């Protein structure tokens, strides 16, 4: 890690409290490594500028004021272009103002970066108990594994020479900074540049949930009301604008295109109807796109869109109760595989319906031994027990990683997954 120069770029908008909390938790670690911080502020008020000027005036913290009309992803293109143009840094980490990592993980991350990596992917949506790393050199495999993860600000550290060198900013702006693609234009930038890299080398760090912390001042995303459009029409438009290179393997492309399906399961559509995100007007407006990223039938989708919120809530509870109780009734004991948000949501419903479970299970045990008053056990401790039913409290990507081992160990027919919403 010695000698590598990293700039941390933080786009922000009316979030001075979040930013203060973020800097309070990461500045000392970054300072030890000699890294610079750039604040790109497009706020409608002066709170962030005053915060930096009064409380965070440091030689390594740079403040850039932008017009409040600039869109978030326009800001991302601007900061990448500006910082790469300085020819001062080896890597740029564009991250969020309302989320940060523990000092322990930051030190592990910074020690992990090596000059041969074009990209470092921080997979911070993973339900794991300890950090796992892997090297990915196949560009299509990286496309499969990383595209969905890279949508999250803070997930991607890019090498200036390889990913931000020789960028056709005019062409990318025309293709991706438009209303159809803009929400994922940063992902398109990464993929367009990765396509040019042969050989290519990326580091993927799979991060346990305990290492990431969300600001207590975090506000709802401004695009929450637009989630239906963004994760159907915008997602597919961005992918279809990518170079032909990414479409040559139809199976991989279709797999990536369908990744938002977890956002449009029957359970989540009910949840969206409950909070008003989904209704019949949105169904009719985006039906063509929704049916391409959801496994729910058109008739069922229309039925949910017409429900009153109270009816949708009762329908959701009834479906979850029926599936959990039927599964639990087949086995003497049930456990929850996972220790992150998905696992905790399953546990909450089991508690609500007074369905007992023995423990949480993880692939590799970490320092944490208890969660919600239940033990956390390593999978090796329970894999030979034939009385168990396993509820998969994992995101779909992590399910795919653990299922081969579960099937090998004889758990075929003894697992259950319910797409319980993380909210609501």
XYZ file of C-alpha atoms in Angstrom:
424
model
C 0.000 0.000 0.000
C 2.935 2.314 0.591
C 3.271 4.968 -2.095
C -0.250 4.660 -3.526
C -2.089 7.980 -3.653
C -5.845 7.904 -3.090
C -8.441 10.685 -3.264
C -11.770 10.220 -1.504
C -14.507 12.175 -3.316
C -17.794 12.848 -1.524
C -20.704 14.319 -3.481
C -23.184 15.907 -1.081
C -26.460 17.819 -1.100
C -28.066 19.456 1.939
C -26.495 16.868 4.239
C -24.107 18.783 6.491
C -24.970 16.679 9.561
C -24.294 13.436 7.707
C -21.049 14.839 6.350
C -19.872 15.937 9.795
C -20.557 12.458 11.180
C -18.756 10.874 8.220
C -15.647 13.036 8.567
C -15.597 12.512 12.343
C -15.375 8.767 11.759
C -13.029 8.480 8.773
C -10.723 11.514 8.798
C -8.135 10.205 11.271
C -7.705 6.941 9.370
C -7.406 8.715 6.029
C -4.943 11.180 7.515
C -2.691 8.360 8.745
C -2.484 7.097 5.163
C -1.959 10.583 3.744
C -5.131 10.514 1.634
C -6.972 13.622 0.433
C -10.705 14.296 0.755
C -12.750 16.292 -1.753
C -16.227 17.569 -0.890
C -18.431 18.311 -3.924
C -21.328 20.333 -2.553
C -24.423 21.311 -4.522
C -26.537 22.260 -1.514
C -29.249 24.915 -1.643
C -27.899 26.411 1.597
C -24.485 27.307 3.056
C -24.435 24.813 5.934
C -21.908 22.437 4.372
C -19.566 25.256 3.317
C -19.713 26.718 6.840
C -19.082 23.277 8.349
C -15.938 22.733 6.285
C -14.697 26.272 6.872
C -15.194 26.260 10.636
C -14.780 22.660 11.795
C -12.976 20.788 9.029
C -10.413 23.207 7.702
C -7.539 20.829 6.965
C -4.758 20.817 4.383
C -6.017 17.479 3.058
C -9.712 18.459 2.796
C -10.757 20.353 -0.326
C -14.153 21.981 -0.766
C -15.779 22.466 -4.186
C -19.059 24.385 -4.466
C -21.326 23.463 -7.382
C -24.618 24.846 -8.630
C -27.601 23.374 -6.791
C -29.253 22.465 -10.093
C -26.609 19.876 -10.972
C -27.882 16.300 -10.851
C -26.119 13.779 -8.632
C -24.657 11.760 -11.495
C -23.607 14.875 -13.382
C -21.677 15.724 -10.240
C -20.029 12.281 -10.329
C -18.823 12.763 -13.904
C -17.548 16.218 -12.973
C -15.555 15.030 -9.978
C -14.022 12.072 -11.812
C -13.007 14.286 -14.722
C -11.553 16.954 -12.432
C -9.624 14.635 -10.129
C -8.264 12.441 -12.930
C -7.159 15.597 -14.728
C -4.977 16.607 -11.780
C -2.612 13.681 -12.551
C -1.973 13.564 -8.819
C -3.730 10.367 -7.694
C -3.446 6.663 -8.417
C -6.979 5.831 -7.263
C -10.256 7.658 -6.659
C -12.904 6.468 -4.249
C -16.238 8.184 -4.816
C -18.335 7.483 -1.727
C -21.499 8.567 0.040
C -22.010 11.196 2.705
C -24.507 9.138 4.742
C -22.619 5.888 5.147
C -19.146 4.956 6.281
C -17.100 1.912 7.246
C -15.483 0.981 10.519
C -11.867 1.898 11.081
C -11.027 -1.801 11.173
C -12.404 -2.319 7.687
C -10.885 0.882 6.297
C -7.433 -0.235 7.376
C -8.007 -3.656 5.815
C -9.239 -1.993 2.629
C -6.290 0.359 2.316
C -3.800 -2.446 2.976
C -5.504 -4.507 0.268
C -5.153 -2.048 -2.608
C -2.316 -3.040 -4.929
C -1.075 -1.257 -8.089
C -2.239 -4.083 -10.382
C -5.931 -3.569 -9.541
C -7.964 -1.606 -12.075
C -10.965 -1.664 -9.751
C -11.612 -2.472 -6.109
C -15.217 -3.540 -5.544
C -16.585 -3.169 -2.013
C -19.473 -5.591 -1.868
C -21.153 -4.090 1.161
C -24.534 -5.722 0.608
C -23.289 -9.126 1.675
C -24.698 -11.216 4.531
C -21.374 -12.555 5.790
C -19.686 -12.450 9.172
C -16.112 -11.800 7.992
C -14.462 -10.016 5.070
C -13.794 -12.288 2.095
C -11.686 -11.302 -0.915
C -11.319 -12.600 -4.446
C -9.500 -11.571 -7.607
C -11.522 -11.281 -10.825
C -9.673 -11.066 -14.126
C -12.446 -12.009 -16.556
C -14.300 -8.869 -17.647
C -17.621 -10.607 -18.307
C -17.440 -12.339 -14.949
C -16.862 -8.947 -13.346
C -19.855 -7.607 -15.296
C -21.946 -10.441 -13.876
C -20.732 -10.093 -10.300
C -20.249 -6.348 -9.958
C -22.724 -4.390 -12.100
C -25.569 -4.414 -9.598
C -23.203 -3.774 -6.682
C -21.575 -0.777 -8.382
C -24.865 1.120 -8.445
C -24.234 1.989 -4.804
C -22.054 5.066 -4.255
C -19.032 4.015 -2.218
C -18.802 0.538 -3.700
C -16.127 1.214 -6.319
C -12.544 2.432 -6.152
C -11.107 3.060 -9.607
C -7.555 3.351 -10.876
C -6.973 6.661 -12.613
C -4.614 5.476 -15.359
C -6.780 2.568 -16.483
C -10.404 3.428 -15.726
C -10.236 7.235 -15.954
C -7.609 7.453 -18.664
C -8.673 8.231 -22.252
C -12.352 8.668 -21.406
C -14.705 9.878 -24.143
C -16.547 12.225 -21.814
C -18.591 13.754 -24.619
C -19.793 10.383 -25.875
C -20.554 9.069 -22.390
C -22.425 12.248 -21.509
C -24.586 11.934 -24.621
C -25.341 8.229 -24.098
C -25.810 8.086 -20.348
C -26.452 11.533 -18.824
C -29.985 11.582 -20.207
C -33.285 10.999 -18.432
C -33.393 7.306 -19.371
C -29.921 6.345 -18.108
C -28.656 9.038 -15.762
C -29.314 7.154 -12.514
C -26.788 4.494 -13.551
C -24.426 6.614 -15.642
C -21.590 6.047 -13.141
C -21.944 2.275 -13.626
C -21.890 2.763 -17.383
C -18.654 4.773 -17.067
C -16.972 1.920 -15.185
C -18.162 -0.740 -17.634
C -17.300 1.269 -20.750
C -13.735 1.691 -19.499
C -13.367 -1.877 -18.220
C -14.288 -3.142 -21.677
C -11.080 -1.503 -22.955
C -8.903 -3.251 -20.358
C -7.309 -6.497 -21.487
C -5.720 -7.773 -19.320
C -7.997 -6.675 -16.492
C -7.698 -7.194 -12.752
C -10.190 -6.381 -9.986
C -10.297 -7.050 -6.273
C -13.679 -7.889 -4.759
C -13.994 -7.396 -1.012
C -17.157 -8.923 0.450
C -17.925 -6.920 3.560
C -19.993 -8.018 6.586
C -22.905 -5.798 7.535
C -21.351 -4.941 10.897
C -18.522 -3.052 9.159
C -20.795 -0.483 7.519
C -22.580 2.223 9.457
C -25.429 4.398 8.209
C -25.631 7.934 9.515
C -28.309 8.592 12.100
C -29.041 11.743 10.080
C -29.637 9.848 6.837
C -32.721 10.975 4.954
C -34.831 9.011 2.518
C -33.376 9.006 -0.973
C -34.895 11.733 -3.120
C -35.632 9.137 -5.800
C -37.544 6.789 -3.503
C -40.820 7.781 -5.142
C -39.230 6.994 -8.520
C -37.977 3.522 -7.615
C -40.414 1.818 -10.013
C -39.137 3.768 -13.018
C -35.480 3.730 -12.002
C -35.169 -0.008 -11.368
C -37.043 -1.004 -14.514
C -36.848 1.463 -17.383
C -33.622 3.251 -16.381
C -31.789 0.052 -15.459
C -32.605 -1.678 -18.744
C -31.930 1.413 -20.856
C -28.464 1.777 -19.333
C -27.616 -1.878 -19.981
C -28.903 -1.789 -23.538
C -26.707 1.241 -24.272
C -23.534 -0.610 -23.221
C -21.047 -1.880 -25.818
C -21.922 -5.087 -27.678
C -19.084 -6.761 -25.749
C -21.392 -7.123 -22.741
C -24.209 -8.659 -24.777
C -22.181 -11.345 -26.524
C -22.882 -13.782 -23.694
C -26.681 -13.695 -23.678
C -26.981 -15.757 -20.518
C -24.796 -13.371 -18.474
C -26.433 -10.261 -19.929
C -29.941 -11.533 -19.169
C -28.850 -12.512 -15.662
C -27.570 -8.988 -14.994
C -30.637 -7.407 -16.610
C -32.875 -9.458 -14.331
C -31.070 -8.643 -11.077
C -33.638 -5.995 -10.036
C -36.215 -8.826 -9.948
C -35.591 -9.016 -6.199
C -37.000 -5.479 -6.021
C -40.161 -6.586 -7.802
C -41.070 -9.845 -6.122
C -44.695 -10.318 -5.089
C -43.722 -9.479 -1.513
C -41.950 -6.262 -2.415
C -44.683 -5.114 -4.771
C -47.082 -5.522 -1.857
C -44.680 -3.512 0.306
C -44.476 -0.791 -2.365
C -48.271 -0.694 -2.519
C -48.428 -0.339 1.276
C -46.146 2.717 1.307
C -47.594 4.224 -1.872
C -44.560 3.732 -4.092
C -46.555 1.454 -6.419
C -50.074 2.072 -7.668
C -52.146 1.457 -10.776
C -50.943 4.625 -12.483
C -47.292 3.541 -12.158
C -48.193 0.013 -13.219
C -49.703 1.285 -16.473
C -46.839 3.741 -17.076
C -44.017 1.192 -16.643
C -45.730 -2.141 -17.285
C -43.585 -2.944 -20.335
C -40.382 -2.508 -18.317
C -41.637 -4.050 -15.077
C -42.605 -7.300 -16.766
C -39.021 -7.624 -18.045
C -37.494 -7.438 -14.557
C -40.149 -9.144 -12.439
C -41.278 -12.757 -12.130
C -44.754 -11.609 -11.069
C -47.412 -12.076 -13.761
C -49.129 -9.133 -15.366
C -52.497 -10.096 -13.845
C -51.053 -10.432 -10.327
C -49.162 -7.164 -10.681
C -52.328 -5.369 -11.775
C -54.259 -6.883 -8.853
C -51.684 -5.581 -6.342
C -51.668 -2.148 -8.010
C -55.430 -1.867 -7.458
C -55.319 -2.863 -3.756
C -55.894 -0.426 -0.925
C -52.758 -0.155 1.289
C -54.514 -1.862 4.215
C -55.508 -4.792 2.007
C -51.940 -5.080 0.731
C -50.592 -5.164 4.319
C -52.943 -7.948 5.328
C -52.136 -9.904 2.176
C -48.383 -9.560 2.847
C -48.685 -10.731 6.472
C -50.893 -13.682 5.502
C -48.482 -14.875 2.809
C -45.406 -14.639 5.049
C -47.162 -16.373 7.956
C -48.438 -19.197 5.762
C -45.040 -19.943 4.233
C -43.079 -19.696 7.490
C -45.528 -21.792 9.520
C -45.802 -24.486 6.837
C -42.023 -24.760 6.569
C -41.446 -24.771 10.337
C -44.064 -27.474 10.758
C -42.046 -29.891 8.615
C -38.966 -29.905 10.862
C -38.116 -30.434 14.499
C -35.816 -27.388 14.479
C -35.262 -24.445 12.167
C -32.278 -22.109 11.875
C -31.690 -18.914 9.919
C -28.756 -18.862 7.507
C -27.311 -15.343 7.620
C -26.619 -12.633 10.174
C -27.377 -9.463 8.253
C -30.472 -7.441 7.433
C -32.240 -10.240 5.562
C -31.727 -12.635 8.443
C -32.971 -10.116 10.986
C -36.127 -9.442 8.994
C -36.904 -13.170 8.892
C -36.238 -13.383 12.623
C -38.618 -10.489 13.291
C -41.447 -12.254 11.482
C -40.736 -15.554 13.239
C -40.950 -13.721 16.557
C -44.133 -11.955 15.489
C -45.794 -15.267 14.653
C -44.332 -17.035 17.738
C -42.401 -19.528 15.605
C -39.231 -20.636 17.454
C -35.832 -20.916 15.798
C -32.594 -22.202 17.279
C -29.875 -19.861 15.994
C -28.350 -17.859 13.173
C -25.848 -19.636 10.921
C -22.923 -18.105 9.013
C -20.371 -19.590 6.649
C -17.451 -18.349 8.699
C -17.696 -17.303 12.318
C -16.500 -13.845 13.294
C -16.163 -12.119 16.643
C -19.899 -11.639 17.040
C -21.497 -14.629 18.781
C -25.037 -13.393 19.504
C -27.762 -11.676 17.486
C -31.285 -10.856 18.688
C -30.723 -13.028 21.788
C -29.822 -16.052 19.649
C -26.429 -17.667 19.108
C -24.523 -17.272 15.850
C -23.078 -20.629 14.829
C -20.709 -21.582 12.054
C -22.206 -23.715 9.303
C -19.705 -26.507 9.955
C -21.282 -26.930 13.409
C -24.733 -27.762 12.060
C -24.181 -29.251 8.600
C -24.491 -32.875 9.753
C -27.770 -32.416 11.593
C -30.635 -34.068 9.764
C -33.431 -32.591 11.899
C -32.905 -29.059 10.631
C -34.827 -26.880 8.252
C -32.837 -23.856 7.065
C -34.462 -20.497 6.354
C -32.257 -18.554 3.949
C -31.976 -15.103 5.484
C -29.721 -13.954 2.644
C -29.892 -11.763 -0.409
C -30.220 -13.624 -3.692
C -26.579 -13.175 -4.665
C -25.422 -14.728 -1.396
C -27.933 -17.542 -1.705
C -26.289 -18.546 -4.960
C -22.953 -18.736 -3.177
C -24.113 -20.993 -0.327
C -26.645 -23.227 -2.118
C -24.096 -25.522 -3.831
C -22.641 -26.453 -0.430
C -26.082 -26.895 1.106
C -27.121 -29.230 -1.701
C -23.869 -31.154 -1.405
C -24.510 -31.653 2.317
C -27.998 -33.027 1.755
C -30.168 -29.986 2.444
C -32.095 -30.312 -0.815
C -35.758 -29.799 0.108
C -34.828 -28.571 3.575
C -34.323 -24.875 2.771
C -36.828 -22.058 2.563
C -36.530 -18.563 1.142
C -39.184 -15.891 1.528
C -38.546 -12.565 -0.161
C -39.427 -10.541 2.937
C -39.096 -6.792 2.340
C -36.306 -5.103 4.280
C -38.696 -2.268 5.038
C -42.277 -2.194 6.230
